[in-house]
Amino acid sequence: MKAMILNGLGASDVFELAELEKPTATAEHVVVKVCATSVNPLDTMLRSTETPWSENLPHVLHGDVAGIVEEVGEGVTRFNVGDRVYGCAGGVAGINGALSEYMLVDADLMAHKPNSLTMRQAAALPLVSITVWEALVQKLKVSSDDKVLVHGATGGVGHIAVQLAKALGAEVTTTSLTKNLAAAEKLGADHVVNAEETSVAEYVAQHTGGEGFDAVFDTIAGEHIQKSFEAARMNGAVATILPIADVLQVALKGLSFHSVLMLIPMVTGKNRRVHGEILEQIAKLVDDGKITPLLDETEFSMLDVAKAHDRLQSGEAVGKVVMSGFHAEA
């Protein structure tokens, strides 16, 4: 089968087209014909930097996949040949990913694709949706009584967070750059804040009466996390997807602070079934019209993986950068 592989780490031009042996289904696994994948910051990091999860070269990157079940291994009862599925199931820790014609995946990490979406749309969802679910449902425990702030409205994680928080019944405020305001306003948040023109104190006063938000999900992090701590109410909760250094305000405001790393089940092999279960619930929310993936305007094929990585890293993408597979839409 064809695959885009890494023989070394570096800039986006390190990808090479190669012929690899087509995988065969093993126990508790299925082989998926890859129709689409999406680019996540994790993929660009694994391509360019040695990480705790960089275990094998040559390596096939990309965890997100949407496709068709080609072969079913022993012990798999949830899927049949021909099923349309999606998931985040490889591209890290020695598990080959979706930059190939076929991908061997643990069935526990997969779910049936939302019926209302194309393969390209479905491929945009897995990693970011699982991340958001873990943050809002499992960590922050968002409910209908909460005032929730989501930073980074039109990012891959942010645009799903806004929609899931609304589906959970929260009053949602989200921040956006000026250039992305129009897209942010279409996501259904109760309040959209221009982060370049409005201070934290101003939007806290306007949307929480000065008390602060019950829960804050920061998809930007770094130094930006201090704005999240400032925006949270006393004894509120903050979650982020990236490591940070200064957590003084966590102590001073009695905050509950959570970090989210959705890779844990995939790289440890523990509790993988939870990811499949989350994606089944996300698929229902999608088909019920409560979540819609936001795709960047660009379109790339598998052979364009370098351009797709460059697009994500340019900071110009609005929503997810998606690539059609060698098998394309089916």
PDB file of N, CA and C in Angstrom, residues 47-131:
ATOM      1  N   ARG A  47       6.316  15.300  14.003  1.00  0.00           N
ATOM      2  CA  ARG A  47       7.108  15.367  12.770  1.00  0.00           C
ATOM      3  C   ARG A  47       8.441  16.069  12.974  1.00  0.00           C
ATOM      4  N   SER A  48       8.478  17.051  13.866  1.00  0.00           N
ATOM      5  CA  SER A  48       9.628  17.948  13.937  1.00  0.00           C
ATOM      6  C   SER A  48      10.479  17.825  15.193  1.00  0.00           C
ATOM      7  N   THR A  49       9.944  17.195  16.241  1.00  0.00           N
ATOM      8  CA  THR A  49      10.598  17.233  17.541  1.00  0.00           C
ATOM      9  C   THR A  49      10.592  15.864  18.198  1.00  0.00           C
ATOM     10  N   GLU A  50      11.679  15.508  18.843  1.00  0.00           N
ATOM     11  CA  GLU A  50      11.726  14.280  19.626  1.00  0.00           C
ATOM     12  C   GLU A  50      10.828  14.452  20.846  1.00  0.00           C
ATOM     13  N   THR A  51       9.906  13.515  21.053  1.00  0.00           N
ATOM     14  CA  THR A  51       8.961  13.599  22.160  1.00  0.00           C
ATOM     15  C   THR A  51       8.948  12.281  22.926  1.00  0.00           C
ATOM     16  N   PRO A  52       8.281  12.251  24.089  1.00  0.00           N
ATOM     17  CA  PRO A  52       8.176  10.971  24.812  1.00  0.00           C
ATOM     18  C   PRO A  52       7.422   9.908  24.034  1.00  0.00           C
ATOM     19  N   TRP A  53       6.720  10.316  22.952  1.00  0.00           N
ATOM     20  CA  TRP A  53       5.904   9.366  22.194  1.00  0.00           C
ATOM     21  C   TRP A  53       6.507   9.042  20.830  1.00  0.00           C
ATOM     22  N   SER A  54       7.745   9.459  20.587  1.00  0.00           N
ATOM     23  CA  SER A  54       8.404   9.187  19.300  1.00  0.00           C
ATOM     24  C   SER A  54       9.179   7.886  19.426  1.00  0.00           C
ATOM     25  N   GLU A  55       8.618   6.797  18.901  1.00  0.00           N
ATOM     26  CA  GLU A  55       9.216   5.489  19.156  1.00  0.00           C
ATOM     27  C   GLU A  55       9.725   4.754  17.928  1.00  0.00           C
ATOM     28  N   ASN A  56       9.296   5.129  16.746  1.00  0.00           N
ATOM     29  CA  ASN A  56       9.748   4.329  15.608  1.00  0.00           C
ATOM     30  C   ASN A  56       9.899   5.163  14.343  1.00  0.00           C
ATOM     31  N   LEU A  57      10.927   4.887  13.614  1.00  0.00           N
ATOM     32  CA  LEU A  57      11.151   5.426  12.274  1.00  0.00           C
ATOM     33  C   LEU A  57      11.553   4.242  11.388  1.00  0.00           C
ATOM     34  N   PRO A  58      11.073   4.134  10.158  1.00  0.00           N
ATOM     35  CA  PRO A  58      10.125   5.069   9.543  1.00  0.00           C
ATOM     36  C   PRO A  58       8.777   5.031  10.245  1.00  0.00           C
ATOM     37  N   HIS A  59       8.101   6.158  10.230  1.00  0.00           N
ATOM     38  CA  HIS A  59       6.868   6.288  10.981  1.00  0.00           C
ATOM     39  C   HIS A  59       5.771   6.864  10.095  1.00  0.00           C
ATOM     40  N   VAL A  60       4.550   6.403  10.322  1.00  0.00           N
ATOM     41  CA  VAL A  60       3.388   6.925   9.615  1.00  0.00           C
ATOM     42  C   VAL A  60       2.580   7.747  10.612  1.00  0.00           C
ATOM     43  N   LEU A  61       2.509   9.041  10.396  1.00  0.00           N
ATOM     44  CA  LEU A  61       1.850   9.943  11.332  1.00  0.00           C
ATOM     45  C   LEU A  61       0.336  10.041  11.106  1.00  0.00           C
ATOM     46  N   HIS A  62      -0.285  10.831  11.958  1.00  0.00           N
ATOM     47  CA  HIS A  62      -1.698  11.231  11.951  1.00  0.00           C
ATOM     48  C   HIS A  62      -2.602  10.212  12.646  1.00  0.00           C
ATOM     49  N   GLY A  63      -3.236  10.689  13.728  1.00  0.00           N
ATOM     50  CA  GLY A  63      -4.145   9.838  14.484  1.00  0.00           C
ATOM     51  C   GLY A  63      -5.560   9.859  13.956  1.00  0.00           C
ATOM     52  N   ASP A  64      -6.031  11.037  13.567  1.00  0.00           N
ATOM     53  CA  ASP A  64      -7.416  11.159  13.113  1.00  0.00           C
ATOM     54  C   ASP A  64      -7.638  10.426  11.799  1.00  0.00           C
ATOM     55  N   VAL A  65      -8.720   9.637  11.751  1.00  0.00           N
ATOM     56  CA  VAL A  65      -9.031   8.880  10.541  1.00  0.00           C
ATOM     57  C   VAL A  65     -10.537   8.750  10.387  1.00  0.00           C
ATOM     58  N   ALA A  66     -10.984   8.824   9.142  1.00  0.00           N
ATOM     59  CA  ALA A  66     -12.355   8.451   8.778  1.00  0.00           C
ATOM     60  C   ALA A  66     -12.249   7.529   7.581  1.00  0.00           C
ATOM     61  N   GLY A  67     -12.993   6.437   7.612  1.00  0.00           N
ATOM     62  CA  GLY A  67     -12.878   5.484   6.511  1.00  0.00           C
ATOM     63  C   GLY A  67     -13.868   4.347   6.616  1.00  0.00           C
ATOM     64  N   ILE A  68     -13.557   3.273   5.920  1.00  0.00           N
ATOM     65  CA  ILE A  68     -14.464   2.125   5.793  1.00  0.00           C
ATOM     66  C   ILE A  68     -13.760   0.871   6.302  1.00  0.00           C
ATOM     67  N   VAL A  69     -14.458   0.108   7.136  1.00  0.00           N
ATOM     68  CA  VAL A  69     -13.879  -1.126   7.666  1.00  0.00           C
ATOM     69  C   VAL A  69     -13.640  -2.108   6.525  1.00  0.00           C
ATOM     70  N   GLU A  70     -12.390  -2.513   6.375  1.00  0.00           N
ATOM     71  CA  GLU A  70     -11.958  -3.417   5.308  1.00  0.00           C
ATOM     72  C   GLU A  70     -11.879  -4.862   5.793  1.00  0.00           C
ATOM     73  N   GLU A  71     -11.492  -5.033   7.045  1.00  0.00           N
ATOM     74  CA  GLU A  71     -11.299  -6.377   7.601  1.00  0.00           C
ATOM     75  C   GLU A  71     -11.515  -6.308   9.108  1.00  0.00           C
ATOM     76  N   VAL A  72     -12.119  -7.347   9.683  1.00  0.00           N
ATOM     77  CA  VAL A  72     -12.438  -7.374  11.109  1.00  0.00           C
ATOM     78  C   VAL A  72     -11.672  -8.513  11.776  1.00  0.00           C
ATOM     79  N   GLY A  73     -10.992  -8.187  12.879  1.00  0.00           N
ATOM     80  CA  GLY A  73     -10.228  -9.190  13.596  1.00  0.00           C
ATOM     81  C   GLY A  73     -11.059  -9.974  14.599  1.00  0.00           C
ATOM     82  N   GLU A  74     -10.486 -11.042  15.099  1.00  0.00           N
ATOM     83  CA  GLU A  74     -11.148 -11.899  16.073  1.00  0.00           C
ATOM     84  C   GLU A  74     -11.523 -11.101  17.320  1.00  0.00           C
ATOM     85  N   GLY A  75     -12.737 -11.312  17.806  1.00  0.00           N
ATOM     86  CA  GLY A  75     -13.174 -10.669  19.037  1.00  0.00           C
ATOM     87  C   GLY A  75     -13.865  -9.335  18.843  1.00  0.00           C
ATOM     88  N   VAL A  76     -13.882  -8.804  17.625  1.00  0.00           N
ATOM     89  CA  VAL A  76     -14.546  -7.527  17.357  1.00  0.00           C
ATOM     90  C   VAL A  76     -16.013  -7.785  17.070  1.00  0.00           C
ATOM     91  N   THR A  77     -16.890  -7.171  17.858  1.00  0.00           N
ATOM     92  CA  THR A  77     -18.327  -7.385  17.686  1.00  0.00           C
ATOM     93  C   THR A  77     -19.077  -6.111  17.305  1.00  0.00           C
ATOM     94  N   ARG A  78     -18.459  -4.945  17.455  1.00  0.00           N
ATOM     95  CA  ARG A  78     -19.151  -3.673  17.215  1.00  0.00           C
ATOM     96  C   ARG A  78     -19.141  -3.246  15.760  1.00  0.00           C
ATOM     97  N   PHE A  79     -18.251  -3.822  14.959  1.00  0.00           N
ATOM     98  CA  PHE A  79     -18.101  -3.379  13.576  1.00  0.00           C
ATOM     99  C   PHE A  79     -18.137  -4.559  12.617  1.00  0.00           C
ATOM    100  N   ASN A  80     -18.612  -4.251  11.402  1.00  0.00           N
ATOM    101  CA  ASN A  80     -18.627  -5.222  10.314  1.00  0.00           C
ATOM    102  C   ASN A  80     -17.928  -4.626   9.107  1.00  0.00           C
ATOM    103  N   VAL A  81     -17.488  -5.488   8.207  1.00  0.00           N
ATOM    104  CA  VAL A  81     -16.891  -5.013   6.954  1.00  0.00           C
ATOM    105  C   VAL A  81     -17.885  -4.096   6.244  1.00  0.00           C
ATOM    106  N   GLY A  82     -17.401  -2.957   5.795  1.00  0.00           N
ATOM    107  CA  GLY A  82     -18.245  -1.994   5.111  1.00  0.00           C
ATOM    108  C   GLY A  82     -18.746  -0.860   5.988  1.00  0.00           C
ATOM    109  N   ASP A  83     -18.628  -1.007   7.310  1.00  0.00           N
ATOM    110  CA  ASP A  83     -19.060   0.070   8.205  1.00  0.00           C
ATOM    111  C   ASP A  83     -18.215   1.315   7.988  1.00  0.00           C
ATOM    112  N   ARG A  84     -18.856   2.464   8.062  1.00  0.00           N
ATOM    113  CA  ARG A  84     -18.156   3.741   7.980  1.00  0.00           C
ATOM    114  C   ARG A  84     -17.838   4.201   9.398  1.00  0.00           C
ATOM    115  N   VAL A  85     -16.570   4.436   9.664  1.00  0.00           N
ATOM    116  CA  VAL A  85     -16.109   4.666  11.033  1.00  0.00           C
ATOM    117  C   VAL A  85     -15.192   5.884  11.108  1.00  0.00           C
ATOM    118  N   TYR A  86     -14.986   6.341  12.347  1.00  0.00           N
ATOM    119  CA  TYR A  86     -14.010   7.397  12.573  1.00  0.00           C
ATOM    120  C   TYR A  86     -13.385   7.217  13.947  1.00  0.00           C
ATOM    121  N   GLY A  87     -12.202   7.809  14.142  1.00  0.00           N
ATOM    122  CA  GLY A  87     -11.532   7.682  15.425  1.00  0.00           C
ATOM    123  C   GLY A  87     -10.161   8.326  15.394  1.00  0.00           C
ATOM    124  N   CYS A  88      -9.531   8.342  16.563  1.00  0.00           N
ATOM    125  CA  CYS A  88      -8.134   8.773  16.680  1.00  0.00           C
ATOM    126  C   CYS A  88      -7.380   7.575  17.211  1.00  0.00           C
ATOM    127  N   ALA A  89      -6.574   6.938  16.372  1.00  0.00           N
ATOM    128  CA  ALA A  89      -6.149   5.580  16.708  1.00  0.00           C
ATOM    129  C   ALA A  89      -4.704   5.241  16.365  1.00  0.00           C
ATOM    130  N   GLY A  90      -3.849   6.219  16.114  1.00  0.00           N
ATOM    131  CA  GLY A  90      -2.467   5.899  15.784  1.00  0.00           C
ATOM    132  C   GLY A  90      -1.633   7.132  15.540  1.00  0.00           C
ATOM    133  N   GLY A  91      -0.517   6.919  14.828  1.00  0.00           N
ATOM    134  CA  GLY A  91       0.362   8.025  14.510  1.00  0.00           C
ATOM    135  C   GLY A  91       1.245   8.458  15.658  1.00  0.00           C
ATOM    136  N   VAL A  92       1.313   7.654  16.720  1.00  0.00           N
ATOM    137  CA  VAL A  92       2.057   8.020  17.918  1.00  0.00           C
ATOM    138  C   VAL A  92       2.469   6.748  18.658  1.00  0.00           C
ATOM    139  N   ALA A  93       3.570   6.852  19.402  1.00  0.00           N
ATOM    140  CA  ALA A  93       4.009   5.753  20.280  1.00  0.00           C
ATOM    141  C   ALA A  93       4.165   4.427  19.554  1.00  0.00           C
ATOM    142  N   GLY A  94       4.684   4.474  18.327  1.00  0.00           N
ATOM    143  CA  GLY A  94       4.948   3.257  17.589  1.00  0.00           C
ATOM    144  C   GLY A  94       3.759   2.670  16.869  1.00  0.00           C
ATOM    145  N   ILE A  95       2.604   3.338  16.938  1.00  0.00           N
ATOM    146  CA  ILE A  95       1.395   2.859  16.254  1.00  0.00           C
ATOM    147  C   ILE A  95       1.243   3.636  14.960  1.00  0.00           C
ATOM    148  N   ASN A  96       1.349   2.957  13.818  1.00  0.00           N
ATOM    149  CA  ASN A  96       1.247   3.659  12.549  1.00  0.00           C
ATOM    150  C   ASN A  96      -0.116   4.312  12.380  1.00  0.00           C
ATOM    151  N   GLY A  97      -0.105   5.478  11.704  1.00  0.00           N
ATOM    152  CA  GLY A  97      -1.294   6.292  11.612  1.00  0.00           C
ATOM    153  C   GLY A  97      -1.968   6.275  10.254  1.00  0.00           C
ATOM    154  N   ALA A  98      -2.641   7.388   9.956  1.00  0.00           N
ATOM    155  CA  ALA A  98      -3.586   7.450   8.842  1.00  0.00           C
ATOM    156  C   ALA A  98      -2.996   7.946   7.532  1.00  0.00           C
ATOM    157  N   LEU A  99      -1.711   8.282   7.477  1.00  0.00           N
ATOM    158  CA  LEU A  99      -1.126   8.747   6.215  1.00  0.00           C
ATOM    159  C   LEU A  99      -0.784   7.562   5.320  1.00  0.00           C
ATOM    160  N   SER A 100      -1.781   6.742   5.074  1.00  0.00           N
ATOM    161  CA  SER A 100      -1.578   5.509   4.319  1.00  0.00           C
ATOM    162  C   SER A 100      -2.915   5.077   3.718  1.00  0.00           C
ATOM    163  N   GLU A 101      -2.851   4.100   2.830  1.00  0.00           N
ATOM    164  CA  GLU A 101      -4.098   3.611   2.225  1.00  0.00           C
ATOM    165  C   GLU A 101      -4.953   2.849   3.226  1.00  0.00           C
ATOM    166  N   TYR A 102      -4.311   2.104   4.125  1.00  0.00           N
ATOM    167  CA  TYR A 102      -5.023   1.295   5.104  1.00  0.00           C
ATOM    168  C   TYR A 102      -4.377   1.487   6.468  1.00  0.00           C
ATOM    169  N   MET A 103      -5.193   1.390   7.513  1.00  0.00           N
ATOM    170  CA  MET A 103      -4.704   1.614   8.875  1.00  0.00           C
ATOM    171  C   MET A 103      -5.246   0.519   9.777  1.00  0.00           C
ATOM    172  N   LEU A 104      -4.365  -0.114  10.533  1.00  0.00           N
ATOM    173  CA  LEU A 104      -4.759  -1.104  11.530  1.00  0.00           C
ATOM    174  C   LEU A 104      -5.069  -0.358  12.822  1.00  0.00           C
ATOM    175  N   VAL A 105      -6.304  -0.516  13.340  1.00  0.00           N
ATOM    176  CA  VAL A 105      -6.713   0.253  14.514  1.00  0.00           C
ATOM    177  C   VAL A 105      -7.339  -0.647  15.567  1.00  0.00           C
ATOM    178  N   ASP A 106      -7.140  -0.290  16.818  1.00  0.00           N
ATOM    179  CA  ASP A 106      -7.819  -0.942  17.932  1.00  0.00           C
ATOM    180  C   ASP A 106      -9.296  -0.567  17.845  1.00  0.00           C
ATOM    181  N   ALA A 107     -10.165  -1.548  17.767  1.00  0.00           N
ATOM    182  CA  ALA A 107     -11.594  -1.282  17.600  1.00  0.00           C
ATOM    183  C   ALA A 107     -12.172  -0.461  18.744  1.00  0.00           C
ATOM    184  N   ASP A 108     -11.578  -0.558  19.932  1.00  0.00           N
ATOM    185  CA  ASP A 108     -12.088   0.203  21.077  1.00  0.00           C
ATOM    186  C   ASP A 108     -11.949   1.709  20.879  1.00  0.00           C
ATOM    187  N   LEU A 109     -11.013   2.125  20.024  1.00  0.00           N
ATOM    188  CA  LEU A 109     -10.766   3.547  19.804  1.00  0.00           C
ATOM    189  C   LEU A 109     -11.664   4.139  18.728  1.00  0.00           C
ATOM    190  N   MET A 110     -12.488   3.308  18.101  1.00  0.00           N
ATOM    191  CA  MET A 110     -13.272   3.739  16.949  1.00  0.00           C
ATOM    192  C   MET A 110     -14.756   3.826  17.266  1.00  0.00           C
ATOM    193  N   ALA A 111     -15.468   4.541  16.395  1.00  0.00           N
ATOM    194  CA  ALA A 111     -16.923   4.653  16.504  1.00  0.00           C
ATOM    195  C   ALA A 111     -17.513   4.737  15.107  1.00  0.00           C
ATOM    196  N   HIS A 112     -18.811   4.541  15.015  1.00  0.00           N
ATOM    197  CA  HIS A 112     -19.486   4.703  13.731  1.00  0.00           C
ATOM    198  C   HIS A 112     -19.530   6.189  13.378  1.00  0.00           C
ATOM    199  N   LYS A 113     -19.188   6.493  12.147  1.00  0.00           N
ATOM    200  CA  LYS A 113     -19.147   7.873  11.668  1.00  0.00           C
ATOM    201  C   LYS A 113     -20.532   8.512  11.738  1.00  0.00           C
ATOM    202  N   PRO A 114     -20.607   9.812  12.096  1.00  0.00           N
ATOM    203  CA  PRO A 114     -21.908  10.491  12.016  1.00  0.00           C
ATOM    204  C   PRO A 114     -22.495  10.363  10.617  1.00  0.00           C
ATOM    205  N   ASN A 115     -23.753   9.987  10.527  1.00  0.00           N
ATOM    206  CA  ASN A 115     -24.382   9.765   9.223  1.00  0.00           C
ATOM    207  C   ASN A 115     -24.480  11.037   8.396  1.00  0.00           C
ATOM    208  N   SER A 116     -24.569  12.168   9.059  1.00  0.00           N
ATOM    209  CA  SER A 116     -24.802  13.435   8.366  1.00  0.00           C
ATOM    210  C   SER A 116     -23.533  14.082   7.825  1.00  0.00           C
ATOM    211  N   LEU A 117     -22.377  13.489   8.093  1.00  0.00           N
ATOM    212  CA  LEU A 117     -21.112  14.098   7.683  1.00  0.00           C
ATOM    213  C   LEU A 117     -20.443  13.346   6.548  1.00  0.00           C
ATOM    214  N   THR A 118     -19.669  14.085   5.755  1.00  0.00           N
ATOM    215  CA  THR A 118     -18.775  13.462   4.782  1.00  0.00           C
ATOM    216  C   THR A 118     -17.584  12.873   5.524  1.00  0.00           C
ATOM    217  N   MET A 119     -16.792  12.096   4.816  1.00  0.00           N
ATOM    218  CA  MET A 119     -15.578  11.551   5.426  1.00  0.00           C
ATOM    219  C   MET A 119     -14.630  12.666   5.861  1.00  0.00           C
ATOM    220  N   ARG A 120     -14.496  13.704   5.024  1.00  0.00           N
ATOM    221  CA  ARG A 120     -13.602  14.811   5.372  1.00  0.00           C
ATOM    222  C   ARG A 120     -14.072  15.506   6.646  1.00  0.00           C
ATOM    223  N   GLN A 121     -15.360  15.737   6.764  1.00  0.00           N
ATOM    224  CA  GLN A 121     -15.878  16.371   7.965  1.00  0.00           C
ATOM    225  C   GLN A 121     -15.660  15.491   9.201  1.00  0.00           C
ATOM    226  N   ALA A 122     -15.924  14.202   9.040  1.00  0.00           N
ATOM    227  CA  ALA A 122     -15.763  13.288  10.168  1.00  0.00           C
ATOM    228  C   ALA A 122     -14.318  13.210  10.626  1.00  0.00           C
ATOM    229  N   ALA A 123     -13.380  13.263   9.693  1.00  0.00           N
ATOM    230  CA  ALA A 123     -11.958  13.174  10.041  1.00  0.00           C
ATOM    231  C   ALA A 123     -11.477  14.365  10.853  1.00  0.00           C
ATOM    232  N   ALA A 124     -12.234  15.456  10.819  1.00  0.00           N
ATOM    233  CA  ALA A 124     -11.856  16.641  11.583  1.00  0.00           C
ATOM    234  C   ALA A 124     -12.160  16.502  13.070  1.00  0.00           C
ATOM    235  N   LEU A 125     -12.960  15.514  13.458  1.00  0.00           N
ATOM    236  CA  LEU A 125     -13.534  15.492  14.798  1.00  0.00           C
ATOM    237  C   LEU A 125     -12.804  14.703  15.882  1.00  0.00           C
ATOM    238  N   PRO A 126     -12.216  13.549  15.626  1.00  0.00           N
ATOM    239  CA  PRO A 126     -11.878  12.658  16.740  1.00  0.00           C
ATOM    240  C   PRO A 126     -11.000  13.248  17.838  1.00  0.00           C
ATOM    241  N   LEU A 127      -9.782  13.650  17.532  1.00  0.00           N
ATOM    242  CA  LEU A 127      -8.879  14.126  18.594  1.00  0.00           C
ATOM    243  C   LEU A 127      -9.470  15.317  19.327  1.00  0.00           C
ATOM    244  N   VAL A 128      -9.985  16.292  18.585  1.00  0.00           N
ATOM    245  CA  VAL A 128     -10.479  17.499  19.243  1.00  0.00           C
ATOM    246  C   VAL A 128     -11.746  17.221  20.039  1.00  0.00           C
ATOM    247  N   SER A 129     -12.614  16.364  19.538  1.00  0.00           N
ATOM    248  CA  SER A 129     -13.861  16.062  20.254  1.00  0.00           C
ATOM    249  C   SER A 129     -13.600  15.308  21.549  1.00  0.00           C
ATOM    250  N   ILE A 130     -12.688  14.359  21.500  1.00  0.00           N
ATOM    251  CA  ILE A 130     -12.345  13.620  22.725  1.00  0.00           C
ATOM    252  C   ILE A 130     -11.717  14.571  23.740  1.00  0.00           C
ATOM    253  N   THR A 131     -10.831  15.443  23.270  1.00  0.00           N
ATOM    254  CA  THR A 131     -10.197  16.421  24.155  1.00  0.00           C
ATOM    255  C   THR A 131     -11.241  17.300  24.831  1.00  0.00           C
TER     256      THR A 131
END
